[in-house]
Amino acid sequence: MLRVVCLLLGSALLCGHGAFCRRVVSGQKVCFADVKHPCYKMAYFHELSSRVSFQEARLACESEGGVLLSLENEAEQKLIESMLQNLTKPGTGISDGDFWIGLWRNGDAQTSGACPDLYQWSDGSSSQYRNWYTDEPSCGSEKCVVMYHQPTANPGLGGPYLYQWNDDRCNMKHNYICKYEPEISPTDPMEKPYLTNQPADTHENVVVTEAGILPNLIYVIIPTIPLLLLILVAFGTCCFQMLHRRKARRQFVKDSTPLSSDKGRTKTSPNQSTLWISKSTRKESGMEV
């Protein structure tokens, strides 16, 4: 019961009106800052040629340490629906495209019983929760299960083809959803979802939306403000000193120029230096010329 409440709370926090709401990005892992919630990844491909078979989806999840999505109860189903709604908001360009989940019918396990009872989770989960669309599963050669995501399709007997399950041929090409063990981010508030990892390089046409770029820039810029201020003060001080020295040098040159001129004008020439000697011959007594 506690796990159900936690999943419902996570769903409300993810996309609830007025609550914390960070965009779910295709190919990016979405986690919650507690040990109760698994992490998830919605892998959506615009191009049909980029979508994958059931086995390819399963291997892609396992290569990253996860599994193809298993669902324990209705609360987890609603959480995934909230993520898909968040992923496919208007303007993202995401349209029709079902998602593989980890439910399938092993062809080797031909036992007696009704066909729906033969489906099992690829990760070994014992969950008996099912969310089949009306008149599904159809069985036969369709052994692998997708979660419907066809918002533009006309509703059928079971209503819109959104989020209910349908069995399909395992070699068909679809998007997929991975599930991972919980991860803890020590810097994030409790019960709030956060995104970890970057969209995988192998995902072509990955939807790019805002995923906290501005907050990340703020966290980088704020610590550098004191350093920037210190650089500005040092630069201003250097400029002030340079201007002061230049002004002093100019004042010195201005003050010393007239002094040099006067000195040049008052300097006596060799002829002038002897003006104190009388040019007239002094007559001495007893001497005749």
Short mmCIF file of C-alpha atoms in Angstrom, two decimals:
data_model
loop_
_atom_site.label_atom_id
_atom_site.label_comp_id
_atom_site.label_asym_id
_atom_site.label_seq_id
_atom_site.Cartn_x
_atom_site.Cartn_y
_atom_site.Cartn_z
CA MET A 1 0.00 0.00 0.00
CA LEU A 2 2.84 2.37 0.84
CA ARG A 3 4.44 1.72 -2.55
CA VAL A 4 1.15 2.50 -4.31
CA VAL A 5 0.86 5.81 -2.45
CA CYS A 6 4.46 6.69 -3.31
CA LEU A 7 3.91 5.97 -7.00
CA LEU A 8 0.75 8.06 -7.08
CA LEU A 9 2.60 10.89 -5.34
CA GLY A 10 5.41 10.62 -7.88
CA SER A 11 2.90 10.87 -10.69
CA ALA A 12 1.32 13.96 -9.17
CA LEU A 13 4.70 15.60 -8.61
CA LEU A 14 5.79 14.83 -12.14
CA CYS A 15 2.93 16.46 -13.99
CA GLY A 16 0.47 17.77 -11.43
CA HIS A 17 -0.91 21.25 -11.90
CA GLY A 18 1.28 23.79 -10.14
CA ALA A 19 3.70 21.14 -8.90
CA PHE A 20 7.31 20.46 -9.80
CA CYS A 21 7.30 19.51 -13.47
CA ARG A 22 10.46 18.83 -15.39
CA ARG A 23 10.12 17.78 -18.99
CA VAL A 24 10.52 14.10 -19.76
CA VAL A 25 12.99 13.82 -22.62
CA SER A 26 13.13 10.94 -25.06
CA GLY A 27 16.14 8.74 -24.44
CA GLN A 28 16.87 10.27 -21.02
CA LYS A 29 16.55 8.44 -17.71
CA VAL A 30 13.95 9.81 -15.28
CA CYS A 31 14.55 9.10 -11.58
CA PHE A 32 13.03 10.06 -8.25
CA ALA A 33 15.01 11.26 -5.26
CA ASP A 34 14.08 8.38 -2.98
CA VAL A 35 14.61 4.65 -2.71
CA LYS A 36 10.99 3.75 -3.44
CA HIS A 37 10.75 4.64 -7.14
CA PRO A 38 12.56 2.86 -9.96
CA CYS A 39 14.04 4.92 -12.79
CA TYR A 40 12.51 4.87 -16.25
CA LYS A 41 13.47 5.78 -19.80
CA MET A 42 11.09 6.51 -22.67
CA ALA A 43 12.82 5.76 -25.97
CA TYR A 44 10.85 7.40 -28.76
CA PHE A 45 11.91 7.50 -32.44
CA HIS A 46 10.37 9.82 -35.03
CA GLU A 47 11.54 7.70 -37.95
CA LEU A 48 9.84 4.33 -38.31
CA SER A 49 13.08 2.86 -39.63
CA SER A 50 14.78 3.67 -36.30
CA ARG A 51 12.29 1.74 -34.17
CA VAL A 52 13.20 -1.70 -32.90
CA SER A 53 11.84 -5.20 -32.40
CA PHE A 54 10.95 -6.65 -28.99
CA GLN A 55 14.25 -8.48 -28.66
CA GLU A 56 16.26 -5.41 -29.75
CA ALA A 57 14.43 -3.28 -27.19
CA ARG A 58 15.07 -5.86 -24.49
CA LEU A 59 18.80 -5.98 -25.28
CA ALA A 60 19.01 -2.17 -25.42
CA CYS A 61 17.61 -1.88 -21.88
CA GLU A 62 19.82 -4.66 -20.53
CA SER A 63 22.95 -3.13 -22.09
CA GLU A 64 22.37 -0.07 -19.87
CA GLY A 65 21.77 -2.06 -16.70
CA GLY A 66 17.98 -2.04 -16.93
CA VAL A 67 15.13 -4.23 -18.12
CA LEU A 68 12.21 -3.82 -20.46
CA LEU A 69 9.36 -2.29 -18.45
CA SER A 70 7.38 -4.47 -16.04
CA LEU A 71 4.35 -3.02 -14.25
CA GLU A 72 3.44 -4.05 -10.72
CA ASN A 73 0.09 -2.33 -10.27
CA GLU A 74 -2.28 0.35 -11.51
CA ALA A 75 -0.38 3.09 -9.68
CA GLU A 76 2.78 2.34 -11.68
CA GLN A 77 0.70 2.19 -14.86
CA LYS A 78 -0.65 5.70 -14.09
CA LEU A 79 2.87 6.96 -13.43
CA ILE A 80 4.03 5.74 -16.85
CA GLU A 81 0.96 7.33 -18.45
CA SER A 82 1.86 10.64 -16.79
CA MET A 83 5.39 10.42 -18.16
CA LEU A 84 4.14 9.68 -21.66
CA GLN A 85 1.72 12.60 -21.45
CA ASN A 86 4.57 14.83 -20.33
CA LEU A 87 6.80 13.51 -23.13
CA THR A 88 4.14 14.09 -25.79
CA LYS A 89 3.04 17.61 -24.85
CA PRO A 90 1.85 19.75 -27.79
CA GLY A 91 4.70 21.15 -29.79
CA THR A 92 7.14 18.29 -29.20
CA GLY A 93 6.41 16.67 -32.56
CA ILE A 94 5.75 13.28 -30.98
CA SER A 95 2.80 11.48 -32.50
CA ASP A 96 1.62 7.90 -32.94
CA GLY A 97 3.98 5.16 -31.89
CA ASP A 98 3.39 2.22 -29.54
CA PHE A 99 5.92 1.30 -26.82
CA TRP A 100 7.26 -2.16 -26.11
CA ILE A 101 6.89 -3.32 -22.50
CA GLY A 102 8.44 -6.45 -20.99
CA LEU A 103 5.37 -8.72 -21.15
CA TRP A 104 5.51 -11.61 -23.61
CA ARG A 105 4.41 -15.17 -24.25
CA ASN A 106 7.25 -17.63 -24.49
CA GLY A 107 6.69 -19.88 -27.49
CA ASP A 108 8.51 -22.73 -25.78
CA ALA A 109 6.12 -22.72 -22.84
CA GLN A 110 3.16 -24.37 -24.47
CA THR A 111 1.07 -25.36 -21.49
CA SER A 112 -2.59 -25.93 -21.05
CA GLY A 113 -4.71 -22.98 -20.01
CA ALA A 114 -6.12 -19.79 -21.43
CA CYS A 115 -3.85 -17.76 -23.67
CA PRO A 116 -3.81 -14.59 -21.45
CA ASP A 117 -2.48 -16.69 -18.57
CA LEU A 118 0.63 -17.66 -20.56
CA TYR A 119 2.08 -14.15 -20.66
CA GLN A 120 4.99 -13.42 -18.35
CA TRP A 121 7.40 -10.57 -17.63
CA SER A 122 10.82 -10.78 -19.27
CA ASP A 123 12.55 -9.58 -16.07
CA GLY A 124 11.06 -12.45 -14.04
CA SER A 125 8.54 -10.27 -12.21
CA SER A 126 5.62 -12.17 -10.68
CA SER A 127 3.19 -9.26 -11.08
CA GLN A 128 -0.26 -10.34 -12.21
CA TYR A 129 -1.36 -6.81 -13.12
CA ARG A 130 -2.72 -6.48 -16.67
CA ASN A 131 -4.18 -3.59 -18.64
CA TRP A 132 -5.35 -5.24 -21.87
CA TYR A 133 -7.33 -3.32 -24.46
CA THR A 134 -10.78 -4.72 -25.19
CA ASP A 135 -10.64 -8.12 -26.95
CA GLU A 136 -6.88 -8.41 -26.33
CA PRO A 137 -4.70 -10.43 -26.28
CA SER A 138 -5.50 -11.96 -29.64
CA CYS A 139 -2.77 -14.62 -29.20
CA GLY A 140 -1.83 -16.66 -32.27
CA SER A 141 1.49 -15.47 -33.66
CA GLU A 142 1.35 -12.26 -31.61
CA LYS A 143 3.46 -13.03 -28.54
CA CYS A 144 4.98 -9.70 -27.45
CA VAL A 145 3.14 -6.80 -25.81
CA VAL A 146 3.08 -3.07 -26.52
CA MET A 147 1.49 -0.18 -24.69
CA TYR A 148 -0.76 1.64 -27.13
CA HIS A 149 0.15 5.20 -28.05
CA GLN A 150 -1.95 6.25 -31.05
CA PRO A 151 -3.49 9.64 -30.14
CA THR A 152 -4.54 10.40 -33.73
CA ALA A 153 -6.36 7.08 -34.28
CA ASN A 154 -10.14 6.96 -34.08
CA PRO A 155 -11.34 5.31 -30.85
CA GLY A 156 -12.27 1.64 -31.03
CA LEU A 157 -14.52 -0.55 -28.92
CA GLY A 158 -12.30 0.01 -25.90
CA GLY A 159 -11.97 3.75 -26.39
CA PRO A 160 -8.85 5.64 -27.57
CA TYR A 161 -5.77 3.59 -28.31
CA LEU A 162 -3.80 5.13 -25.46
CA TYR A 163 -1.87 3.28 -22.75
CA GLN A 164 -3.82 0.00 -22.87
CA TRP A 165 -1.91 -3.13 -23.85
CA ASN A 166 -1.95 -5.10 -27.07
CA ASP A 167 -0.08 -8.21 -28.13
CA ASP A 168 1.84 -7.89 -31.39
CA ARG A 169 4.32 -9.84 -33.47
CA CYS A 170 7.72 -9.70 -31.80
CA ASN A 171 9.50 -8.62 -34.99
CA MET A 172 7.39 -5.48 -35.41
CA LYS A 173 9.17 -2.13 -34.94
CA HIS A 174 8.16 0.06 -32.01
CA ASN A 175 9.47 2.46 -29.37
CA TYR A 176 10.21 1.04 -25.93
CA ILE A 177 10.34 1.80 -22.18
CA CYS A 178 13.17 0.71 -19.88
CA LYS A 179 13.10 0.31 -16.11
CA TYR A 180 16.09 0.62 -13.73
CA GLU A 181 16.90 0.26 -10.05
CA PRO A 182 16.37 3.45 -7.97
CA GLU A 183 19.13 6.06 -7.98
CA ILE A 184 19.67 8.64 -5.25
CA SER A 185 20.67 12.23 -5.98
CA PRO A 186 21.86 13.83 -2.70
CA THR A 187 21.28 17.36 -3.95
CA ASP A 188 17.66 16.94 -5.04
CA PRO A 189 14.60 17.40 -2.78
CA MET A 190 12.81 14.25 -1.72
CA GLU A 191 10.00 12.88 -3.84
CA LYS A 192 10.89 15.04 -6.84
CA PRO A 193 11.83 13.51 -10.17
CA TYR A 194 15.13 14.37 -11.77
CA LEU A 195 16.81 13.47 -15.03
CA THR A 196 20.07 11.63 -15.20
CA ASN A 197 22.32 10.69 -18.11
CA GLN A 198 22.13 12.25 -21.54
CA PRO A 199 19.99 10.98 -24.40
CA ALA A 200 21.76 7.98 -25.84
CA ASP A 201 23.80 8.66 -28.98
CA THR A 202 22.20 5.64 -30.62
CA HIS A 203 18.76 7.24 -30.48
CA GLU A 204 18.18 9.01 -33.73
CA ASN A 205 15.81 11.97 -33.86
CA VAL A 206 15.74 12.25 -30.10
CA VAL A 207 13.32 14.90 -28.95
CA VAL A 208 15.17 17.85 -27.46
CA THR A 209 13.28 19.84 -24.86
CA GLU A 210 14.18 22.06 -21.96
CA ALA A 211 15.65 19.92 -19.20
CA GLY A 212 16.99 22.32 -16.67
CA ILE A 213 19.55 24.16 -18.86
CA LEU A 214 18.90 27.54 -17.24
CA PRO A 215 19.23 26.26 -13.66
CA ASN A 216 22.47 24.52 -14.58
CA LEU A 217 23.86 27.75 -16.01
CA ILE A 218 22.88 29.58 -12.84
CA TYR A 219 24.72 27.04 -10.70
CA VAL A 220 27.83 27.61 -12.81
CA ILE A 221 27.65 31.41 -12.96
CA ILE A 222 26.83 32.22 -9.31
CA PRO A 223 30.05 30.72 -7.82
CA THR A 224 32.14 32.68 -10.35
CA ILE A 225 30.70 36.09 -9.38
CA PRO A 226 33.28 36.78 -6.58
CA LEU A 227 36.11 35.87 -8.96
CA LEU A 228 34.70 38.16 -11.65
CA LEU A 229 34.40 41.00 -9.14
CA LEU A 230 38.00 40.46 -8.02
CA ILE A 231 39.18 40.55 -11.62
CA LEU A 232 37.22 43.77 -12.25
CA VAL A 233 38.69 45.44 -9.13
CA ALA A 234 42.22 44.44 -10.09
CA PHE A 235 41.70 45.65 -13.65
CA GLY A 236 40.24 48.95 -12.44
CA THR A 237 43.14 49.47 -10.03
CA CYS A 238 45.70 48.85 -12.76
CA CYS A 239 43.93 51.28 -15.09
CA PHE A 240 43.76 53.94 -12.35
CA GLN A 241 47.47 53.61 -11.58
CA MET A 242 48.41 53.81 -15.25
CA LEU A 243 46.30 56.95 -15.74
CA HIS A 244 47.75 58.53 -12.57
CA ARG A 245 51.32 57.87 -13.67
CA ARG A 246 50.64 59.19 -17.15
CA LYS A 247 49.12 62.37 -15.70
CA ALA A 248 52.06 62.86 -13.35
CA ARG A 249 54.54 62.38 -16.20
CA ARG A 250 52.76 64.97 -18.31
CA GLN A 251 52.71 67.45 -15.41
CA PHE A 252 56.43 66.92 -14.84
CA VAL A 253 57.23 67.58 -18.49
CA LYS A 254 55.03 70.67 -18.47
CA ASP A 255 56.66 72.09 -15.34
CA SER A 256 60.23 71.41 -16.45
CA THR A 257 59.99 72.87 -19.97
CA PRO A 258 60.03 76.65 -19.02
CA LEU A 259 62.94 76.10 -16.61
CA SER A 260 65.09 74.70 -19.36
CA SER A 261 64.22 77.62 -21.61
CA ASP A 262 65.22 80.22 -19.03
CA LYS A 263 68.42 78.45 -18.34
CA GLY A 264 69.22 78.57 -22.00
CA ARG A 265 68.55 82.26 -22.10
CA THR A 266 70.59 83.19 -19.00
CA LYS A 267 73.57 81.05 -19.68
CA THR A 268 76.58 83.21 -20.25
CA SER A 269 78.75 82.83 -23.26
CA PRO A 270 82.50 82.67 -23.02
CA ASN A 271 82.72 86.32 -24.12
CA GLN A 272 80.13 87.44 -21.61
CA SER A 273 81.89 85.66 -18.77
CA THR A 274 84.78 88.19 -19.00
CA LEU A 275 82.66 91.33 -18.97
CA TRP A 276 83.79 92.07 -15.43
CA ILE A 277 87.39 92.61 -16.67
CA SER A 278 87.95 96.17 -17.67
CA LYS A 279 89.03 96.57 -21.26
CA SER A 280 90.80 99.84 -20.61
CA THR A 281 94.45 99.71 -19.72
CA ARG A 282 94.98 100.72 -16.18
CA LYS A 283 97.75 103.15 -15.80
CA GLU A 284 100.12 102.43 -13.06
CA SER A 285 102.20 105.01 -11.42
CA GLY A 286 105.73 105.19 -12.65
CA MET A 287 104.97 103.62 -16.02
CA GLU A 288 104.98 105.47 -19.24
CA VAL A 289 103.71 104.33 -22.55
#
